[in-house]
PDB file of C-alpha atoms in Angstrom:
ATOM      1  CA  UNK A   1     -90.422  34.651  16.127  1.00 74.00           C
ATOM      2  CA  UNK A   2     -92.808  35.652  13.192  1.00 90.00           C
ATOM      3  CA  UNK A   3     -90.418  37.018  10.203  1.00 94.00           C
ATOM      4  CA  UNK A   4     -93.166  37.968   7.464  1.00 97.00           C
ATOM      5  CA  UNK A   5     -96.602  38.670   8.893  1.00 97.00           C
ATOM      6  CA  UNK A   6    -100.032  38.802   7.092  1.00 97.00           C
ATOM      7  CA  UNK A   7    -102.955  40.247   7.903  1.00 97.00           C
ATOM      8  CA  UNK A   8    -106.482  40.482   5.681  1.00 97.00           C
ATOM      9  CA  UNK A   9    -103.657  40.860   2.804  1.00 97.00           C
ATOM     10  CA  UNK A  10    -106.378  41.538  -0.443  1.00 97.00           C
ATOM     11  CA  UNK A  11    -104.538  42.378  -4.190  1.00 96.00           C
ATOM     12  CA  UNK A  12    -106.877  43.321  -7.106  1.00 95.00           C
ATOM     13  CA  UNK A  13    -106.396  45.200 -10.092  1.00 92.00           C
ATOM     14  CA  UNK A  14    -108.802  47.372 -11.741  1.00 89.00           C
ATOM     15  CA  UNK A  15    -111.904  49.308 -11.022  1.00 87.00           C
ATOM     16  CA  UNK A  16    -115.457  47.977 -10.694  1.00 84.00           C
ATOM     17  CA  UNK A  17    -117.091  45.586 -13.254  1.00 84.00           C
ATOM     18  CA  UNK A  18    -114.000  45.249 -14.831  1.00 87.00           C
ATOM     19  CA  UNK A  19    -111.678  44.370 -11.381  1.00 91.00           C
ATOM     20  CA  UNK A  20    -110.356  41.202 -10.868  1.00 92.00           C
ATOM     21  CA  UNK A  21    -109.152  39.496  -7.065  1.00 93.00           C
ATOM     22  CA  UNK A  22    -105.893  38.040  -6.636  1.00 95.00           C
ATOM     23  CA  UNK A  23    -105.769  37.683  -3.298  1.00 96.00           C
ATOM     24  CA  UNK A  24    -108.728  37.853  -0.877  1.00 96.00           C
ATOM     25  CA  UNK A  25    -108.431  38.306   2.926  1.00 96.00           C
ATOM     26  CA  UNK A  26    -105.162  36.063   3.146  1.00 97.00           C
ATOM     27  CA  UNK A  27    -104.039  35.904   6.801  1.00 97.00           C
ATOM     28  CA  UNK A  28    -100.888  33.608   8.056  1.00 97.00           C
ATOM     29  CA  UNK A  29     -97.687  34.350   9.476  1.00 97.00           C
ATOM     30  CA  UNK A  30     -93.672  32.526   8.744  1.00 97.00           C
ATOM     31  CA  UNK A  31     -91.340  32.256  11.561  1.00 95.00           C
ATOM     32  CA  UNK A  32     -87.572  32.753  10.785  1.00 94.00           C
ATOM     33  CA  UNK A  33     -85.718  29.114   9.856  1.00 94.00           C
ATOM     34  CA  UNK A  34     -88.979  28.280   8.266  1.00 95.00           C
ATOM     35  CA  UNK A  35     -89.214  25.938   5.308  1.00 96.00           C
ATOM     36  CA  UNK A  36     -92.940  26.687   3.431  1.00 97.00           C
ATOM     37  CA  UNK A  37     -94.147  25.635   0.197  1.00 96.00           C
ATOM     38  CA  UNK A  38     -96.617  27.955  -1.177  1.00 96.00           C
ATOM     39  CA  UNK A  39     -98.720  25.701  -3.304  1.00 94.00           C
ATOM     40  CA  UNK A  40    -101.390  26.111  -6.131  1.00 92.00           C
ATOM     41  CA  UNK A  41    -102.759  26.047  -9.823  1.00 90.00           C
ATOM     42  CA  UNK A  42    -102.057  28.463 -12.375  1.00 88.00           C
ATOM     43  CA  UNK A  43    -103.931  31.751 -11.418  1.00 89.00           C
ATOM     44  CA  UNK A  44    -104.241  30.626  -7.839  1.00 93.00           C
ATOM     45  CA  UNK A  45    -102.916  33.926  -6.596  1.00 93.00           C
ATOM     46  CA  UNK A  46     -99.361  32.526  -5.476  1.00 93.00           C
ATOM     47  CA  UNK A  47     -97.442  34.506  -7.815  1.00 91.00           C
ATOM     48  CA  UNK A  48     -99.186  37.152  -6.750  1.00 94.00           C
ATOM     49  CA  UNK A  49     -98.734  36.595  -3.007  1.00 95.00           C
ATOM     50  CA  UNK A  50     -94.353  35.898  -3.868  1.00 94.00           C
ATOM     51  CA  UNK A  51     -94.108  39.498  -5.824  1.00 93.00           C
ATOM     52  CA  UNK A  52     -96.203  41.304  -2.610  1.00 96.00           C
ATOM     53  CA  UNK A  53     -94.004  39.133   0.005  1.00 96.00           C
ATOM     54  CA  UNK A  54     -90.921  39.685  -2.018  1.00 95.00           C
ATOM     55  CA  UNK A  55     -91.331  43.691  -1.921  1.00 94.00           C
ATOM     56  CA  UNK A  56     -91.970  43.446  -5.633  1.00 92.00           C
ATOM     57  CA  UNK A  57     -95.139  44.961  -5.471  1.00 93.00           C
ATOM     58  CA  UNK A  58     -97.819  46.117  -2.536  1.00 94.00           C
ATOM     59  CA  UNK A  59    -101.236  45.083  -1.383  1.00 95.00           C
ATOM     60  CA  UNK A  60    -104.237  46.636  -2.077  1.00 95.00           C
ATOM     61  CA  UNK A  61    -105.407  46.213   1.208  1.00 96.00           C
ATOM     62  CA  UNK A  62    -104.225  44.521   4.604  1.00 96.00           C
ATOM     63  CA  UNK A  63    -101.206  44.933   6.484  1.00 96.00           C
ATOM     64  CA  UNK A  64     -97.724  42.938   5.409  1.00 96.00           C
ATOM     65  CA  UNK A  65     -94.672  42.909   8.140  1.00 96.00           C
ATOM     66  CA  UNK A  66     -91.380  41.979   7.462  1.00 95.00           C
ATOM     67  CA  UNK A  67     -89.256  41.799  10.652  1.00 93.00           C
ATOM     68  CA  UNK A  68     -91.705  43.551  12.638  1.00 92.00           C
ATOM     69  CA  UNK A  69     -92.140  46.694  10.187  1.00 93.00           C
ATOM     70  CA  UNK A  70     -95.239  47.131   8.126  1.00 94.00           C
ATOM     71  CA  UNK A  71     -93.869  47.781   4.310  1.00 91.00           C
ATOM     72  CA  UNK A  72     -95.868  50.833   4.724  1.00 90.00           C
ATOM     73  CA  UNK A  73     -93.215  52.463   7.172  1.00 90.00           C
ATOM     74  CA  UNK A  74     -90.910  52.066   3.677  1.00 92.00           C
ATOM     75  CA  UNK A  75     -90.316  54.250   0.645  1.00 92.00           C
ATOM     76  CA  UNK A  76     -89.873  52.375  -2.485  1.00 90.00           C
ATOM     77  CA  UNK A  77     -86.397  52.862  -2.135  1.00 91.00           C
ATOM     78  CA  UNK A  78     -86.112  51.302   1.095  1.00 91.00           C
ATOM     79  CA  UNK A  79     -87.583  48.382   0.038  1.00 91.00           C
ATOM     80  CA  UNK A  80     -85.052  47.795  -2.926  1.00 90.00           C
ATOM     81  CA  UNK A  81     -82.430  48.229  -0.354  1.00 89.00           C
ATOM     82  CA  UNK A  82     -84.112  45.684   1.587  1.00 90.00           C
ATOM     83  CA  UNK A  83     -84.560  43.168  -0.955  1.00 91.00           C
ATOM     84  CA  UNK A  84     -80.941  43.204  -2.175  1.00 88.00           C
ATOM     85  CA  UNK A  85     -79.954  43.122   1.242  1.00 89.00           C
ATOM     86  CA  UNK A  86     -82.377  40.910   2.964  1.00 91.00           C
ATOM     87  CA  UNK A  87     -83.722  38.830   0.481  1.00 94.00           C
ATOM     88  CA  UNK A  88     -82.714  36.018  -2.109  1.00 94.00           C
ATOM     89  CA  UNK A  89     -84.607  34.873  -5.400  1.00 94.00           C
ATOM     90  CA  UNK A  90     -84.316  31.744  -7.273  1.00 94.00           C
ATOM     91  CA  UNK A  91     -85.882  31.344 -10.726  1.00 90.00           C
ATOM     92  CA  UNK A  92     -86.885  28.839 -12.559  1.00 88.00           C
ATOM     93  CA  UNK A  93     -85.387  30.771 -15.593  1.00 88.00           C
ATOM     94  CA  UNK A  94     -81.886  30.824 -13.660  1.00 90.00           C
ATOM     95  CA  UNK A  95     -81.186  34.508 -15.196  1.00 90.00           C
ATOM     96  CA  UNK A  96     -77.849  33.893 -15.398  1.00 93.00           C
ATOM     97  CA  UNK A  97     -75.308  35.614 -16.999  1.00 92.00           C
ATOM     98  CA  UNK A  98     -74.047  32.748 -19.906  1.00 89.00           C
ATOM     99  CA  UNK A  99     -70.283  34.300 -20.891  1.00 91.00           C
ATOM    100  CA  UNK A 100     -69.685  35.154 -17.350  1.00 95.00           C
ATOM    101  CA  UNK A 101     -68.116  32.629 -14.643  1.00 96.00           C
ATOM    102  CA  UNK A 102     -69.946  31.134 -12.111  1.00 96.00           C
ATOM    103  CA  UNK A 103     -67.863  33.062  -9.382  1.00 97.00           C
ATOM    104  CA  UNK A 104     -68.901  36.464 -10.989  1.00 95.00           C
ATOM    105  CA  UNK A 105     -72.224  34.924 -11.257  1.00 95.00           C
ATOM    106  CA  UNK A 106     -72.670  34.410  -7.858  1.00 96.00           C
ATOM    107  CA  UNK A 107     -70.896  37.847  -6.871  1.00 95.00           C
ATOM    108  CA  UNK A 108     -73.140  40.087  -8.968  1.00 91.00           C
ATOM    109  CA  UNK A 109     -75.640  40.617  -6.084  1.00 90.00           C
ATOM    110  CA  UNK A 110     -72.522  42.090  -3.818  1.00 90.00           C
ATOM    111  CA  UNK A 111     -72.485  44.710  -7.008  1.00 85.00           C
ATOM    112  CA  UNK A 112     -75.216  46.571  -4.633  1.00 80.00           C
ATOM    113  CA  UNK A 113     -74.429  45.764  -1.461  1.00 82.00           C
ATOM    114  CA  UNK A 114     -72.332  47.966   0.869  1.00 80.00           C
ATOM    115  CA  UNK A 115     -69.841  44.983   1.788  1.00 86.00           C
ATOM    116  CA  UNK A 116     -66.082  46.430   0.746  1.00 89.00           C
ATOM    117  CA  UNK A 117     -65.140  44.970  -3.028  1.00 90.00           C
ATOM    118  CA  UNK A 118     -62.102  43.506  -1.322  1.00 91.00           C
ATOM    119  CA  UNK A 119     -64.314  40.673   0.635  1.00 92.00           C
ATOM    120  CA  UNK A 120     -66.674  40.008  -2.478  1.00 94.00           C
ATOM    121  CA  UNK A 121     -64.722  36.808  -3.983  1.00 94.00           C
ATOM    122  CA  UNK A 122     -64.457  35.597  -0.475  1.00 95.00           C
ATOM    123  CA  UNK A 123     -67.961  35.626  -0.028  1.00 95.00           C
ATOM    124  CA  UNK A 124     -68.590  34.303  -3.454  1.00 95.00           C
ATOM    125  CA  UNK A 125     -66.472  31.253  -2.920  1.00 96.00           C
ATOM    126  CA  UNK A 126     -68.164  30.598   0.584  1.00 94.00           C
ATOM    127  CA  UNK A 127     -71.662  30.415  -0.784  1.00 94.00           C
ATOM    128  CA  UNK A 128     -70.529  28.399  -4.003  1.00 95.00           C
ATOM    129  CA  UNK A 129     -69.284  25.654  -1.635  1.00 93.00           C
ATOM    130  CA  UNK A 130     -72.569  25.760   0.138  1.00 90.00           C
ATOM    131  CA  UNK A 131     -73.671  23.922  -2.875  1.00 92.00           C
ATOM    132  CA  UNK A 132     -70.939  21.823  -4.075  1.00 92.00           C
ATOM    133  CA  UNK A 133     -69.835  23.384  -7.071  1.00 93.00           C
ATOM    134  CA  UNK A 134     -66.395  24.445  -6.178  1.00 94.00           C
ATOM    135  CA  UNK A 135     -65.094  22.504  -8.810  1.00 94.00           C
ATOM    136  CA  UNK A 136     -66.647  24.795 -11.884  1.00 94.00           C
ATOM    137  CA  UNK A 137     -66.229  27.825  -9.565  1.00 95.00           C
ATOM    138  CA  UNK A 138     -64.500  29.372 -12.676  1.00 96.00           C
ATOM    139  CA  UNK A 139     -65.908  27.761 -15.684  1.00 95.00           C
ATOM    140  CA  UNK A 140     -68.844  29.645 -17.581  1.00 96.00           C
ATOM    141  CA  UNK A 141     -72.183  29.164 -17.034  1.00 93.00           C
ATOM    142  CA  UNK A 142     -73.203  28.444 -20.846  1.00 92.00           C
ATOM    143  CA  UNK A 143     -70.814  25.283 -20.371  1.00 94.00           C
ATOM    144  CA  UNK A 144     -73.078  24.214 -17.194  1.00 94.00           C
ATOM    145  CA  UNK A 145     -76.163  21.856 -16.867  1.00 94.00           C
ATOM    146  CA  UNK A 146     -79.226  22.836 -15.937  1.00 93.00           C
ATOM    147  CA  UNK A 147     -78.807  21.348 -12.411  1.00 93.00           C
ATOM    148  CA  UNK A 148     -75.931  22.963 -12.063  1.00 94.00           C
ATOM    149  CA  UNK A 149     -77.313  26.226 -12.829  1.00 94.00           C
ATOM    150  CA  UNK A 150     -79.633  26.023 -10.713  1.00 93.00           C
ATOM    151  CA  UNK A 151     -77.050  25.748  -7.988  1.00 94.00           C
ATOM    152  CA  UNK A 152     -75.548  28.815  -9.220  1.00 95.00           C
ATOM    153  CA  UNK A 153     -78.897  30.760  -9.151  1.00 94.00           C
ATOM    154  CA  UNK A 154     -78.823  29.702  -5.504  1.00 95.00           C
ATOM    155  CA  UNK A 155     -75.123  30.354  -4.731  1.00 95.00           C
ATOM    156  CA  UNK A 156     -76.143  33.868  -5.811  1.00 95.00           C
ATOM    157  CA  UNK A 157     -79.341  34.061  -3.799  1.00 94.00           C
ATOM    158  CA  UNK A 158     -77.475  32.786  -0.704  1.00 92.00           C
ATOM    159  CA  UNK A 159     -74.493  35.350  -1.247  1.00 93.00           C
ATOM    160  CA  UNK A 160     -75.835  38.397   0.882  1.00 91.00           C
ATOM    161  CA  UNK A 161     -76.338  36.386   3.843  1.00 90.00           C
ATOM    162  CA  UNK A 162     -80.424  37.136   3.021  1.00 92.00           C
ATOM    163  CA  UNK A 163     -83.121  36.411   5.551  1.00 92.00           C
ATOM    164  CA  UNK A 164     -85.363  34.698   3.450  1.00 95.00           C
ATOM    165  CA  UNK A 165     -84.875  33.215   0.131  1.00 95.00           C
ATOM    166  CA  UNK A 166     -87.586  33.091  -2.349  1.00 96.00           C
ATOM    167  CA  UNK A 167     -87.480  29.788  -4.915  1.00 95.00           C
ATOM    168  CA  UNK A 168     -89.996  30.430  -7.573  1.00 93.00           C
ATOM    169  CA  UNK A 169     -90.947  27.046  -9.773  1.00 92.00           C
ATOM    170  CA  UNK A 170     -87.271  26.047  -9.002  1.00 93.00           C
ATOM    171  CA  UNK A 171     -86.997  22.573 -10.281  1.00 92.00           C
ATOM    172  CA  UNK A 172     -89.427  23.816 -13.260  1.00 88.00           C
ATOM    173  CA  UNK A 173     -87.057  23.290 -16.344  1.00 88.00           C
ATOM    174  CA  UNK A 174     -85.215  20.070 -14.738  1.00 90.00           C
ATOM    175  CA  UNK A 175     -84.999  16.705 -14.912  1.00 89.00           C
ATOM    176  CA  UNK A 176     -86.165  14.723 -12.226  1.00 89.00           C
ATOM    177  CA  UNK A 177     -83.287  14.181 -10.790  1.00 90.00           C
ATOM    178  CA  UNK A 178     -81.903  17.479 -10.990  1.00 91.00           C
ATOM    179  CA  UNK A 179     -84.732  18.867  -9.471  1.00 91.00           C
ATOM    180  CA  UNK A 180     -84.534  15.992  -6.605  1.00 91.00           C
ATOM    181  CA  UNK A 181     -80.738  17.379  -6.040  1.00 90.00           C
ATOM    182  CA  UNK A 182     -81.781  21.201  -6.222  1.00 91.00           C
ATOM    183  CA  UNK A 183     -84.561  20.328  -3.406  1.00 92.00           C
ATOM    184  CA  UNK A 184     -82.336  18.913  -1.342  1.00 91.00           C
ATOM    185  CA  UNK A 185     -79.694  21.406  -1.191  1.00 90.00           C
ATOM    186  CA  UNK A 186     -82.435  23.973  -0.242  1.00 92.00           C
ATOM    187  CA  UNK A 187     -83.441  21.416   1.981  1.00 92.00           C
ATOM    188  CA  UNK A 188     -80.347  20.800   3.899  1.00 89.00           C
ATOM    189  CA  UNK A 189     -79.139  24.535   4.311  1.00 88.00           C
ATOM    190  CA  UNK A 190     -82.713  25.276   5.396  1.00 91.00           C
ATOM    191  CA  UNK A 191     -81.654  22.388   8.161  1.00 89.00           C
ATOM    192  CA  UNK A 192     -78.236  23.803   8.840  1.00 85.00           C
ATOM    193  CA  UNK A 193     -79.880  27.125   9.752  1.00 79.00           C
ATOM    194  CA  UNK A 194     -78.647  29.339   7.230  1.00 70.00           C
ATOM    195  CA  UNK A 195     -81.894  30.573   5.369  1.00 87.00           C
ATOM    196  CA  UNK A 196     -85.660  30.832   5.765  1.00 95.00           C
ATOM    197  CA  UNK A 197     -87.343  29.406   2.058  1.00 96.00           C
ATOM    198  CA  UNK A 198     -90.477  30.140   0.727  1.00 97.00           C
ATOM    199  CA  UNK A 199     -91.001  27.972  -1.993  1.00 96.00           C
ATOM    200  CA  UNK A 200     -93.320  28.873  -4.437  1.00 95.00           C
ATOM    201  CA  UNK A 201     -94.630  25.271  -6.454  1.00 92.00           C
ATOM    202  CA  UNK A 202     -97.278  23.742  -7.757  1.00 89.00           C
ATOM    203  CA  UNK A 203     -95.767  20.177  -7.834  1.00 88.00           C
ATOM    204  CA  UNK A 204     -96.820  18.437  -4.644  1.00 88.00           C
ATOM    205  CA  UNK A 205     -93.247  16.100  -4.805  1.00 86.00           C
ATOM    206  CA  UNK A 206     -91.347  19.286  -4.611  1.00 91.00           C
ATOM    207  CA  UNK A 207     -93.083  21.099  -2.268  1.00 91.00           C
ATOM    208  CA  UNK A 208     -93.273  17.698   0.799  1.00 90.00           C
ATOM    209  CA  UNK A 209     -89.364  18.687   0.889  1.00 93.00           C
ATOM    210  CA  UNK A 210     -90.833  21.697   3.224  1.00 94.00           C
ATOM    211  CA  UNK A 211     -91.832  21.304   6.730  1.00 94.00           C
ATOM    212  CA  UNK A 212     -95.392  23.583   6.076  1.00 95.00           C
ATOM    213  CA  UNK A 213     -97.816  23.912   3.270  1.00 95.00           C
ATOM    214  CA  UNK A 214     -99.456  26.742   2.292  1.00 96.00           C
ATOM    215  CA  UNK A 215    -102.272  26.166  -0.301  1.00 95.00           C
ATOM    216  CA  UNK A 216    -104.114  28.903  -2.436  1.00 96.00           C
ATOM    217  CA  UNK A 217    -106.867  28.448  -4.143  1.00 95.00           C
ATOM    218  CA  UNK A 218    -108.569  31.819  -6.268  1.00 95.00           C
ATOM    219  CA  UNK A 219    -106.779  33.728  -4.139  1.00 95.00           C
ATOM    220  CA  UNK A 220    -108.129  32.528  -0.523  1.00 96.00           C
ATOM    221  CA  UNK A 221    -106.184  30.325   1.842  1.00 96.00           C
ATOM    222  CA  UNK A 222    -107.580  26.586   1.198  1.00 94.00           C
ATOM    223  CA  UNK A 223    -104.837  24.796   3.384  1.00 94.00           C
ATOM    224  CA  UNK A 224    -102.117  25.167   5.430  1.00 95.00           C
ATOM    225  CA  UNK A 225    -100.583  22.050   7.208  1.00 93.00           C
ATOM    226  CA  UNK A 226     -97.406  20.404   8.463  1.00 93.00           C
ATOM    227  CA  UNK A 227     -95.859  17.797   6.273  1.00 89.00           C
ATOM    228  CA  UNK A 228     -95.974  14.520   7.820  1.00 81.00           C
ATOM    229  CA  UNK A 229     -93.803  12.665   5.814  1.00 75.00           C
ATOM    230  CA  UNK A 230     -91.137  15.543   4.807  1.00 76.00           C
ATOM    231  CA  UNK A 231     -88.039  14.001   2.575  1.00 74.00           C
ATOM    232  CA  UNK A 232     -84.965  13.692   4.061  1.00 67.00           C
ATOM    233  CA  UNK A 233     -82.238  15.839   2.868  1.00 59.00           C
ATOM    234  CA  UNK A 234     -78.932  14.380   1.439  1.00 56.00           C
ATOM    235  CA  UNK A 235     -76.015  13.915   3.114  1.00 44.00           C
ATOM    236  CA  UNK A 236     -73.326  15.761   0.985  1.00 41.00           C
ATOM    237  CA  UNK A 237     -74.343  19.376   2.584  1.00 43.00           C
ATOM    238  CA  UNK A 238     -73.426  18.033   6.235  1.00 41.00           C
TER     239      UNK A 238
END
């Protein structure tokens, strides 16, 4: 079943001589337990496309659904509710806060949910052993490497029980093999069935961990494929 559906989906900004095309006539669709990499160079379009798909901003033309609504049936308000509630976002950045722990890190999201306070840390501890960091569940996050902060960034993306979660550049200020173990979590709760990801990348080792590539290229579709020879997840999430 399609989750997000495109259609003709253009984005420009400005007025005649002066406009400029982000996106032009994009068309695909994403089905729910999904894994896609949306791939391309710098002014491609694809951050364009993740702040339009992540209800961060709206087309100029074309139709977008999301769960079989058109954003268009949705007030701006309605679509902050959804994206708290049906959406997760990973940075590259990790926006995290530095004096706080990880556990009120991760349970910062629930702030603006309607689940009851008195199931938050519950929830927060569930999604923190998703990605193995139970052990600095209540250290800082100033005191944490930049793998593991990464793993907090998705703790906190994954604590809502979202739909979809968005990882923007994730593996963008790691080491290799950091980034190797941040890909592979995504990876293997992708596998277990717990989240759709839309990765957005333009690093072609990251992005074979999907199972679909999308490519962009100024702003048109140039490629979008299977992965043949997708990497195999680790073991430690099973």
């Amino acid at each position: 079943m399609a989750l997000i559906e495109v259609e003709r989906l253009s984005k420009y900004y400005g007025e005649g001589e002066s406009r400029t095309d982000a996106l032009k006539d994009v068309s695909f669709s994403i089905n729910e337990g999904e894994f896609v990499a949306i791939m391309g160079p710098s002014g491609s379009g694809k951050s364009t496309l993740l702040h339009i798909l992540g209800f961060l901003d709206r087309p100029s033309s074309g139709v977008f659904r999301f769960d079989g609504k058109t954003i268009d049936e949705h007030t701006d308000a309605e679509l902050a509710k959804l994206r708290n509630e049906k959406l997760g976002f990973i940075f590259q950045s990790f926006h995290l806060m530095p004096r706080s722990t990880v556990l009120d890190n991760v349970k910062l999201p629930l702030v603006y949910s309607g689940i009851k306070e008195s199931a938050w840390n519950k929830k927060a501890e569930e999604a923190i052993k998703a990605v193995g960091l139970e052990h600095r569940m209540y250290h800082d996050s100033v005191n944490l490497s930049g793998g593991e902060k990464q793993r907090v960034a998705i703790a906190r993306a994954l604590v809502n029980d979202p739909k979809v979660v968005f990882a923007d550049e994730p593996t963008g200020n790691l080491d290799s093999k950091s980034g190797q173990a941040v890909m592979e979590i995504l990876q293997g709760l992708n596998e277990s069935g717990k989240i759709t990801v839309i990765l957005i990348t333009h690093e072609t080792y990251t992005a074979e961990h999907a199972e679909r590539i999308i490519h962009i290229k100024d702003g048109e579709i140039d490629k979008d494929y299977k992965v043949k020879d997708r990497h195999k997840a680790n073991n430690f999430l099973k």
